[in-house]
Coordinates of C-alpha atoms and ligand atoms in Angstrom, one line a residue:
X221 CA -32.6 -47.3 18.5
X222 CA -34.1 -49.3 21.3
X223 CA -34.9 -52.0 22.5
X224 CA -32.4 -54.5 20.8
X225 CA -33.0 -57.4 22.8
X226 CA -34.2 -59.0 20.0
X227 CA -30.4 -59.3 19.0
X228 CA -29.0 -60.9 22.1
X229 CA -29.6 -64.8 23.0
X230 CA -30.8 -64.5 26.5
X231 CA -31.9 -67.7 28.2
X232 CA -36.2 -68.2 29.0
X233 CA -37.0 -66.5 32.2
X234 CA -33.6 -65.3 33.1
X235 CA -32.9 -61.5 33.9
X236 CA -29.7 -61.2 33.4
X237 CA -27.9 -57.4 35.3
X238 CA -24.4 -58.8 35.0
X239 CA -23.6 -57.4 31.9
X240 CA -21.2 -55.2 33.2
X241 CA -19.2 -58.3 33.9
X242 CA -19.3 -60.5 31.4
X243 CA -22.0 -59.1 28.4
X244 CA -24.5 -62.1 27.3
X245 CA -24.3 -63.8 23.7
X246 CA -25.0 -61.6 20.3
X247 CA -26.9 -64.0 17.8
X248 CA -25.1 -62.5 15.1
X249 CA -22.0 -64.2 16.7
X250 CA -22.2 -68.0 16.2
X251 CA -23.1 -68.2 12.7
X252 CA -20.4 -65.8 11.7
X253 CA -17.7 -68.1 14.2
X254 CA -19.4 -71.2 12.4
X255 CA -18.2 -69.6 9.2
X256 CA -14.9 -68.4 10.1
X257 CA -14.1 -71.8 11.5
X258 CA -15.1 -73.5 8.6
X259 CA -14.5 -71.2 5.2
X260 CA -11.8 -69.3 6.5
X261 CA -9.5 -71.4 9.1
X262 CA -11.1 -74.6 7.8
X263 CA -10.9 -73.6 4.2
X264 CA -7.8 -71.3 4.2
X265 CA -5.8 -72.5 7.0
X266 CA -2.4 -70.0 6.8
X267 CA -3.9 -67.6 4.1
X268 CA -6.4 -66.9 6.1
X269 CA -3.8 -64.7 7.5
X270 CA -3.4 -62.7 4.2
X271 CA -7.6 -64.1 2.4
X272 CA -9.4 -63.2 4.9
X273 CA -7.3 -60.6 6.8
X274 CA -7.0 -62.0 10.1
X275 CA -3.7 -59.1 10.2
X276 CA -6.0 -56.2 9.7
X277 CA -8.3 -57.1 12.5
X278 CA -6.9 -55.6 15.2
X279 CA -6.7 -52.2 13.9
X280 CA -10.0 -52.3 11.9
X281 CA -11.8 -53.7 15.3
X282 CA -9.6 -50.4 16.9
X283 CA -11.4 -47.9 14.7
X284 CA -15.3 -49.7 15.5
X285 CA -14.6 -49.8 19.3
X286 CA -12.8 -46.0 18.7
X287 CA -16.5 -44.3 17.4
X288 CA -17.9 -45.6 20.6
X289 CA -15.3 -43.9 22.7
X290 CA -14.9 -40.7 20.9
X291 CA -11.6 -41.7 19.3
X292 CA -10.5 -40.6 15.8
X293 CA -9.5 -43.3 13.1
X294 CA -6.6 -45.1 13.9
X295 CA -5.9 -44.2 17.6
X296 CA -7.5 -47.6 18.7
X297 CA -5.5 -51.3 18.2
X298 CA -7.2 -54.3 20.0
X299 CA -5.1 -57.3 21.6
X300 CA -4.0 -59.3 24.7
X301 CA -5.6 -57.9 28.6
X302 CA -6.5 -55.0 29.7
X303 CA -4.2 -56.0 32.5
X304 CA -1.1 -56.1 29.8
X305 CA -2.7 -53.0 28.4
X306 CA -2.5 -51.4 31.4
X307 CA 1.2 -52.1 31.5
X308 CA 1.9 -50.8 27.9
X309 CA 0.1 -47.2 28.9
X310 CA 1.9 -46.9 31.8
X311 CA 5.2 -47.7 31.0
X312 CA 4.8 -45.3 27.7
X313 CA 3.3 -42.5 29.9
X314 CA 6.6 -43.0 32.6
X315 CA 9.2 -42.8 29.8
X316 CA 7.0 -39.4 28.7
X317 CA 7.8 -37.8 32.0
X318 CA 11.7 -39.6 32.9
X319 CA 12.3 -36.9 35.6
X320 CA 9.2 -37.5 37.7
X321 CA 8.6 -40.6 39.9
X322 CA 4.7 -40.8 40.8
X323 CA 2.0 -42.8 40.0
X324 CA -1.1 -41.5 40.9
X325 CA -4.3 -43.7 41.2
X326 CA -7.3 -44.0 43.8
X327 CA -8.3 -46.7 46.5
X328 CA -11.3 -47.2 44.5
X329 CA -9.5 -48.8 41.0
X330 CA -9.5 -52.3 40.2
X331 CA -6.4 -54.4 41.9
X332 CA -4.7 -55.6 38.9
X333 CA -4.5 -52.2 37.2
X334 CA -2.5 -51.6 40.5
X335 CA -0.7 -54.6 40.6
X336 CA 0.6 -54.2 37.2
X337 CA 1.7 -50.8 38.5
X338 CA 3.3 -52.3 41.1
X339 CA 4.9 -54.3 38.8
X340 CA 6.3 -52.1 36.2
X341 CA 7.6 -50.4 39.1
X342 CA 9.9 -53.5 40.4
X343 CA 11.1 -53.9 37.2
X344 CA 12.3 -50.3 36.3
X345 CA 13.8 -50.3 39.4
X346 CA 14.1 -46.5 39.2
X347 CA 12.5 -45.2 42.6
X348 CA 9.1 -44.7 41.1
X349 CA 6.1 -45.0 43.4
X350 CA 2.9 -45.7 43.1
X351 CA 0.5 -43.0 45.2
X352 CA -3.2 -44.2 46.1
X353 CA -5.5 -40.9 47.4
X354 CA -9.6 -41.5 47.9
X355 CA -11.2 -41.0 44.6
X356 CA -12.6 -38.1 46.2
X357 CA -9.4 -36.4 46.9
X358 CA -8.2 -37.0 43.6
X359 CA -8.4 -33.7 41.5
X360 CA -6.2 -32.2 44.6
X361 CA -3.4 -34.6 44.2
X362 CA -2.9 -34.1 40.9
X363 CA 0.7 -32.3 41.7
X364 CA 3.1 -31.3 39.9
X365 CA 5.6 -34.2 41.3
X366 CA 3.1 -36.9 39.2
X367 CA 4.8 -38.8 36.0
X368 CA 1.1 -40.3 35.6
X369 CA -2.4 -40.1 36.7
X370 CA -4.3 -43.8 35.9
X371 CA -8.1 -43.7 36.8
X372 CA -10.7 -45.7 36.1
X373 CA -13.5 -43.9 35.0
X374 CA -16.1 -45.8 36.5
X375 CA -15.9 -47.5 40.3
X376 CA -15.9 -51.3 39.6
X377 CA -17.8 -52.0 42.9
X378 CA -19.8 -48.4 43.9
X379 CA -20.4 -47.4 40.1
X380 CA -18.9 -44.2 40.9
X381 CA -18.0 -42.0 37.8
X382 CA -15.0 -39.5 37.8
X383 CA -15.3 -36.7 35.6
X384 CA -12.8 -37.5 32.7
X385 CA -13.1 -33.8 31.6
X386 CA -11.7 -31.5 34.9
X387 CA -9.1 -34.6 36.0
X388 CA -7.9 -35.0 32.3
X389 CA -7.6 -30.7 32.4
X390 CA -5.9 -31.3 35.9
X391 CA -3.2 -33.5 35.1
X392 CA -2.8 -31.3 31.5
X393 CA -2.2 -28.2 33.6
X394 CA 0.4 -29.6 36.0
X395 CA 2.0 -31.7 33.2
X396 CA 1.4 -35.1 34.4
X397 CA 0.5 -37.9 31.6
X398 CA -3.6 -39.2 31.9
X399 CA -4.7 -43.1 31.2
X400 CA -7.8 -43.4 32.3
X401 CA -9.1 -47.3 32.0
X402 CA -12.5 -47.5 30.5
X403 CA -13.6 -51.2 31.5
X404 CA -17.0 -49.7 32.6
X405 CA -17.3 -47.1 30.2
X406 CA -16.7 -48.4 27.3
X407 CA -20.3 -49.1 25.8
X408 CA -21.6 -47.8 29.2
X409 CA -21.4 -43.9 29.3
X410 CA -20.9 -41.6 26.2
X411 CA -16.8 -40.9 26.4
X412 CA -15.1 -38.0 24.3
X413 CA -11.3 -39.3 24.2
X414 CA -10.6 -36.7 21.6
X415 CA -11.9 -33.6 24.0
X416 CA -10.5 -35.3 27.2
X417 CA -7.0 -34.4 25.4
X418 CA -5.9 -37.8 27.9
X419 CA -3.0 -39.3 26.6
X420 CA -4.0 -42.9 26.6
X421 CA -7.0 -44.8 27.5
X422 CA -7.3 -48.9 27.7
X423 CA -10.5 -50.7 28.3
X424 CA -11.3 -54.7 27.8
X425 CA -14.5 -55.8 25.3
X426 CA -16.2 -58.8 27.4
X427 CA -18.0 -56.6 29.7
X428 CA -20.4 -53.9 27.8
X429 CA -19.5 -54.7 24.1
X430 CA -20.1 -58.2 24.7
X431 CA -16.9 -59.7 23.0
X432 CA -17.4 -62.9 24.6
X433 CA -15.4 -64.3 27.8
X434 CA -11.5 -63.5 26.9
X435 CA -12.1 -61.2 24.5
X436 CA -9.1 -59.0 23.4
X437 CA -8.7 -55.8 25.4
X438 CA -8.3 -52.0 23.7
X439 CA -5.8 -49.2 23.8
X440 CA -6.1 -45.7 22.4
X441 CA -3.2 -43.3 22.3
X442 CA -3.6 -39.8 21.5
X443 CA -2.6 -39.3 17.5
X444 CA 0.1 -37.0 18.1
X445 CA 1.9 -39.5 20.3
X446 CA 1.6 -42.2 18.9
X447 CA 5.1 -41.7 16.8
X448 CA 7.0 -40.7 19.7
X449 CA 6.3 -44.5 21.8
X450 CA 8.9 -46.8 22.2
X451 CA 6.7 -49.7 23.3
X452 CA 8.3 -51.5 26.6
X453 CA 6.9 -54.4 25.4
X454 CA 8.1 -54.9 21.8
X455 CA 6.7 -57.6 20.0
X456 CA 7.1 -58.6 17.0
X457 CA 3.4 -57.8 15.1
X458 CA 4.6 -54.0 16.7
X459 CA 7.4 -54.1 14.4
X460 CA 7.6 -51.8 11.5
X461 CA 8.2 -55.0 9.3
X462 CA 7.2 -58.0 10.7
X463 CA 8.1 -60.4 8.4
X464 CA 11.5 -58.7 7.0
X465 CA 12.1 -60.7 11.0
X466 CA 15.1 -58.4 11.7
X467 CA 17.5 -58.9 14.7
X468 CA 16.0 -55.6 15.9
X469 CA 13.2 -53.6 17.1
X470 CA 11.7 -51.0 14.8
X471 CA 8.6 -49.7 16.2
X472 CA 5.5 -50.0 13.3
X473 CA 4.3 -47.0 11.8
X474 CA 1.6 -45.8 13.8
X475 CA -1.0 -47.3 16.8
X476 CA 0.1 -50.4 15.6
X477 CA 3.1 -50.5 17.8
X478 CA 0.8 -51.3 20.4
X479 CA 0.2 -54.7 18.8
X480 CA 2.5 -57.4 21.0
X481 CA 2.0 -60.8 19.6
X482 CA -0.6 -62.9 17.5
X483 CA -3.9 -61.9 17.9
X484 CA -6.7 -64.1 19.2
X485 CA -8.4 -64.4 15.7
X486 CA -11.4 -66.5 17.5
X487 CA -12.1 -64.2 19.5
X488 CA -11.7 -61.1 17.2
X489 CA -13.9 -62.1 15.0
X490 CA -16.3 -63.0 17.7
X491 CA -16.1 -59.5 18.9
X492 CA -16.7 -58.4 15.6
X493 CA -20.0 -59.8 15.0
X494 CA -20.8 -58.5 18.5
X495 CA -20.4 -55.5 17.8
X496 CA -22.9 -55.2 14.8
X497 CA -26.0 -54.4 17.7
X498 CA -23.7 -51.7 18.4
X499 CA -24.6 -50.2 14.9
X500 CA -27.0 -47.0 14.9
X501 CA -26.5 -46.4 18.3
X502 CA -26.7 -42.9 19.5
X503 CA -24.8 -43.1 23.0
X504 CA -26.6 -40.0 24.6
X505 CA -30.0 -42.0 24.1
X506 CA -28.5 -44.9 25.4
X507 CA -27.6 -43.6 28.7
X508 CA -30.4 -41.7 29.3
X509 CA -32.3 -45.1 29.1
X510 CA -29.9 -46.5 31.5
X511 CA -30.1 -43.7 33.6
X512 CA -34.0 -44.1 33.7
X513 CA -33.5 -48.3 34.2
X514 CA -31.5 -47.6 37.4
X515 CA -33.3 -45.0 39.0
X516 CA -36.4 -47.1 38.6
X517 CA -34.3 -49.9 40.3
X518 CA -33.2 -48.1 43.5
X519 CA -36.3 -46.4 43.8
X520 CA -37.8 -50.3 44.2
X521 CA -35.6 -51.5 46.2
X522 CA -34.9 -48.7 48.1
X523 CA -39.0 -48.7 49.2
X524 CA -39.1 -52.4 49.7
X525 CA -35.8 -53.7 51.2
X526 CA -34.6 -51.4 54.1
X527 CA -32.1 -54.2 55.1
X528 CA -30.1 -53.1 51.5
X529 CA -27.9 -49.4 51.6
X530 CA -27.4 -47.9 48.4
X531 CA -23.6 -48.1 47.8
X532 CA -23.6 -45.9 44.6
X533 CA -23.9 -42.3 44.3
X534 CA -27.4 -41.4 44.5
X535 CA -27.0 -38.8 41.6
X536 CA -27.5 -40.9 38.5
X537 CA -24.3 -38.0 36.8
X538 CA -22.4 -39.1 38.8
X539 CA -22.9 -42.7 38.6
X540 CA -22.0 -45.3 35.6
X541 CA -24.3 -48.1 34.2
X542 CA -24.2 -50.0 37.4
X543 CA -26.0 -49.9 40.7
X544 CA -24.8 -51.5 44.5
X545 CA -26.1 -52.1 47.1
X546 CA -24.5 -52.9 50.4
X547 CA -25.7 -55.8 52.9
X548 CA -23.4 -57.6 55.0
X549 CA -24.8 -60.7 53.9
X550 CA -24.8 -59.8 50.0
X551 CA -23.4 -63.0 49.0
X552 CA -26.2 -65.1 50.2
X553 CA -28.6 -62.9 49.3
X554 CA -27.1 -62.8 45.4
X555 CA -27.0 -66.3 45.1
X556 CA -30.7 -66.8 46.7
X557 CA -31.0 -64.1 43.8
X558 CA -29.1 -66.0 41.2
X559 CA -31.0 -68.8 42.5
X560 CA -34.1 -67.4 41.1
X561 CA -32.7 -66.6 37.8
X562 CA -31.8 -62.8 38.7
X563 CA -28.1 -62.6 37.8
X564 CA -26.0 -60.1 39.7
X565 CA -22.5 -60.4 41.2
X566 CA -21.2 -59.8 44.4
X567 CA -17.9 -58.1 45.2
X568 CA -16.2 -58.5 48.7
X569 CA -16.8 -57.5 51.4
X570 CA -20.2 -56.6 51.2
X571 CA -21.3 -55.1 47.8
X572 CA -24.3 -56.6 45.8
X573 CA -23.7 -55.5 41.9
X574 CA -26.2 -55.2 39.2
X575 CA -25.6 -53.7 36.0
X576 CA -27.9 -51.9 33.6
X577 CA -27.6 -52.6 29.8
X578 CA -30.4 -50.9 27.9
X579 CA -29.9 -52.6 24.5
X580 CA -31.2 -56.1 26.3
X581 CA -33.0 -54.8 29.5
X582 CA -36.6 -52.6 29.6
X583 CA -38.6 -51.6 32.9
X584 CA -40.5 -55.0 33.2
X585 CA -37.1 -56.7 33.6
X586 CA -36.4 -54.2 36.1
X587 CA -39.7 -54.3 37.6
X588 CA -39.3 -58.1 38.0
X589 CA -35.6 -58.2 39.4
X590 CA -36.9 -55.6 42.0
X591 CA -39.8 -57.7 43.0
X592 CA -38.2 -61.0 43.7
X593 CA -35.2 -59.4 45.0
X594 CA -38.2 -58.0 47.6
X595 CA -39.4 -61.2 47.8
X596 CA -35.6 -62.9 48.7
X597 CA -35.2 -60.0 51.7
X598 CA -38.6 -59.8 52.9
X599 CA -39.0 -63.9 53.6
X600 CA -35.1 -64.0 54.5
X601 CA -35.3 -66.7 52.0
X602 CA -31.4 -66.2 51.6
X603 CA -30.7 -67.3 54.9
X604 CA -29.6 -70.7 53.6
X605 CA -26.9 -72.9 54.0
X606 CA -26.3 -73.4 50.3
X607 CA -26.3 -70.0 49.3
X608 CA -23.4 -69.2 52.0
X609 CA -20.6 -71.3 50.2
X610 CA -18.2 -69.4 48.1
X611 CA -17.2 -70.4 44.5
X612 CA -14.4 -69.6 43.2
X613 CA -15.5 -66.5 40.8
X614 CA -18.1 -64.6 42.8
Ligands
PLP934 C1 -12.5 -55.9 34.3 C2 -11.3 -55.1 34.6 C3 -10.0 -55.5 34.4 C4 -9.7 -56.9 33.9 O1 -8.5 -57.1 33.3 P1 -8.2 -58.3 32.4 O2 -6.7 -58.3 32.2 O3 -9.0 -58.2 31.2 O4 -8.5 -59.6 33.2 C5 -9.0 -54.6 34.6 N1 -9.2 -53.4 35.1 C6 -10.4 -52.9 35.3 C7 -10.6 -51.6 35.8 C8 -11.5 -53.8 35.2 O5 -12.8 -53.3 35.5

């Protein structure tokens, strides 16, 4: 199955561990845009719609992203965010449950899955709160008073992996409805939706399934559901029939419903092509390769850069695709590190990032970030004016 690099335009020289951010370039995908642009918007221009079935996409993309997530056949739809999918999941799972009032997350989920908890919160205006606990106390507040757990699986910034099993189990026992957001799962860790028994997961496709920046984000809701949703936001390609354009709502016939507006065909079919590298691969082999690629990192940094503490779980089970380290001056240092053509992120306040993506990473690349990461700490060739000024994405 691997390596696969072979399938990923990677620039000369560069090692690139930010593909948990933003995952690099599939060669399969300009050539198949090219065409698309030309044969099928070019050529077809509206029957593309019907030709070339731009309408299918969604769900078809839905089913290839569902076998990487242990989802059955039509439980998947792709469109908008993940931050608008968010909102979909967690308005459906607080109609589920009209008599409780909680939202239950952790300190350690990313801000806008909160914010657009927040939100939805404002706007139903029915007393529901939104209840944050350590992502270490979690399992134990998983009461009976909570409409809705919403996790994400995997820590954005530590790389810290909850166990989808037990919590999903948890929140079963006591009732509660389970999203859990996949953003660094999703092509990163095997995931079993189906023996979860969570009620809905969302996830976005730019980060490990390399859909390209502004790729379309998924959802999955559990089959037996799916009929009873009355989507909050209900657009008109959720309609049962779109283009009888009725004065009102009907929901569609299965996931579909979770379809809001016109899909971003561009990038669809972008993250189609994408996700042809994905074919063949057997997700058990592919974390054991990135569990073997980040051990061998922090056991190289680790014996070579005292100045950096290991910020994720030193038990690779218990850790995602991703590895951080802590140093109060991690920005300078990544950007020293950028500098030199090692690509990492940094996350305030202190947190260096790298991510580990076995279909376009081996040892030497690890090997070779390790040493010139050494290099940058050892001569404190970050120390640097022009690696101290901010940009606007770090
Ligand atoms: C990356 C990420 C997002 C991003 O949301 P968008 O709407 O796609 O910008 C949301 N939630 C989590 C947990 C993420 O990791």
């Amino acid at each position: 199955m691997l390596p696969r690099k072979s399938l990923f335009e990677l620039p000369d020289g560069m090692i690139y561990l930010d593909g948990n951010s933003l995952g690099p370039l599939a060669r399969s995908v300009p050539g198949r845009l090219d065409q698309m642009l030309r044969d099928e918007w070019g050529a077809h221009l509206i029957k593309g719609w019907n030709l070339d079935d731009w309408m299918g996409q969604p769900a078809r993309l839905g089913d290839r992203v569902g076998r990487l997530i242990g989802a059955p056949e039509a439980s998947v739809v792709l469109g908008d965010t993940l931050s608008v999918k968010v909102f979909q999941a967690l308005a459906a799972g607080l109609q589920m449950r009209p008599d409780r009032k909680v939202i239950l997350s952790d300190t350690g989920n990313f801000p806008t899955d909160l914010y657009m908890a927040e939100g939805l919160i404002k706007q139903l205006d029915r007393g529901h709160a939104l209840k944050l606990e350590t992502p270490e106390d979690i399992a134990e507040a998983i009461t009976a008073e909570v409409a809705v757990v919403m996790l994400t699986q995997v820590d954005y910034r530590t790389g810290r992996m909850h166990d989808m099993q037990s919590i999903s189990e948890r929140a079963a026992e006591v009732g509660a409805v389970m999203i859990w957001d996949l953003a660094h799962s999703a092509g990163a860790v095997p995931v079993d939706l189906t023996a979860s028994g969570c009620e809905f997961a969302v996830g976005c496709t730019y980060k490990y399934l390399n859909g390209g920046p502004g790729a379309p984000a998924f959802i999955y809701v559990r089959p037996d559901l799916i009929e009873q949703i009355d989507p909050a936001l209900s657009g008109w390609l959720g309609h049962a029939e779109p283009f009888a354009f009725e004065h009102q709502y009907r929901p569609a016939q299965g996931i579909e419903r979770m379809r809001v507006g016109t899909p971003s065909v561009l990038q669809m079919t972008a993250l189609e092509a994408a996700l042809d590298a994905w074919d063949g691969v057997d997700m058990a082999e592919l974390r054991d390769a990135s569990i073997a690629l980040s051990e061998q990192f922090i056991m190289q940094v680790e014996a070579r850069c005292p100045e950096l503490t290991l910020a994720s779980p030193r038990d690779p089970l218990r850790r995602g695709s991703q590895v951080s380290f802590a140093f109060d001056e991690g920005y300078a240092a990544m950007q020293a590190l950028i500098a030199r053509d090692v690509i990492g992120d940094f996350r305030a306040p202190n947190i260096m990032r790298f991510g580990f993506t076995p279909l376009y990473l081996d040892a030497d690349d690890v090997t070779r970030a390790a040493d010139i990461l050494a290099d940058i700490m050892t001569t404190g060739s970050w120390d640097q004016p022009q690696f101290k000024t901010r940009s606007r994405v770090t």
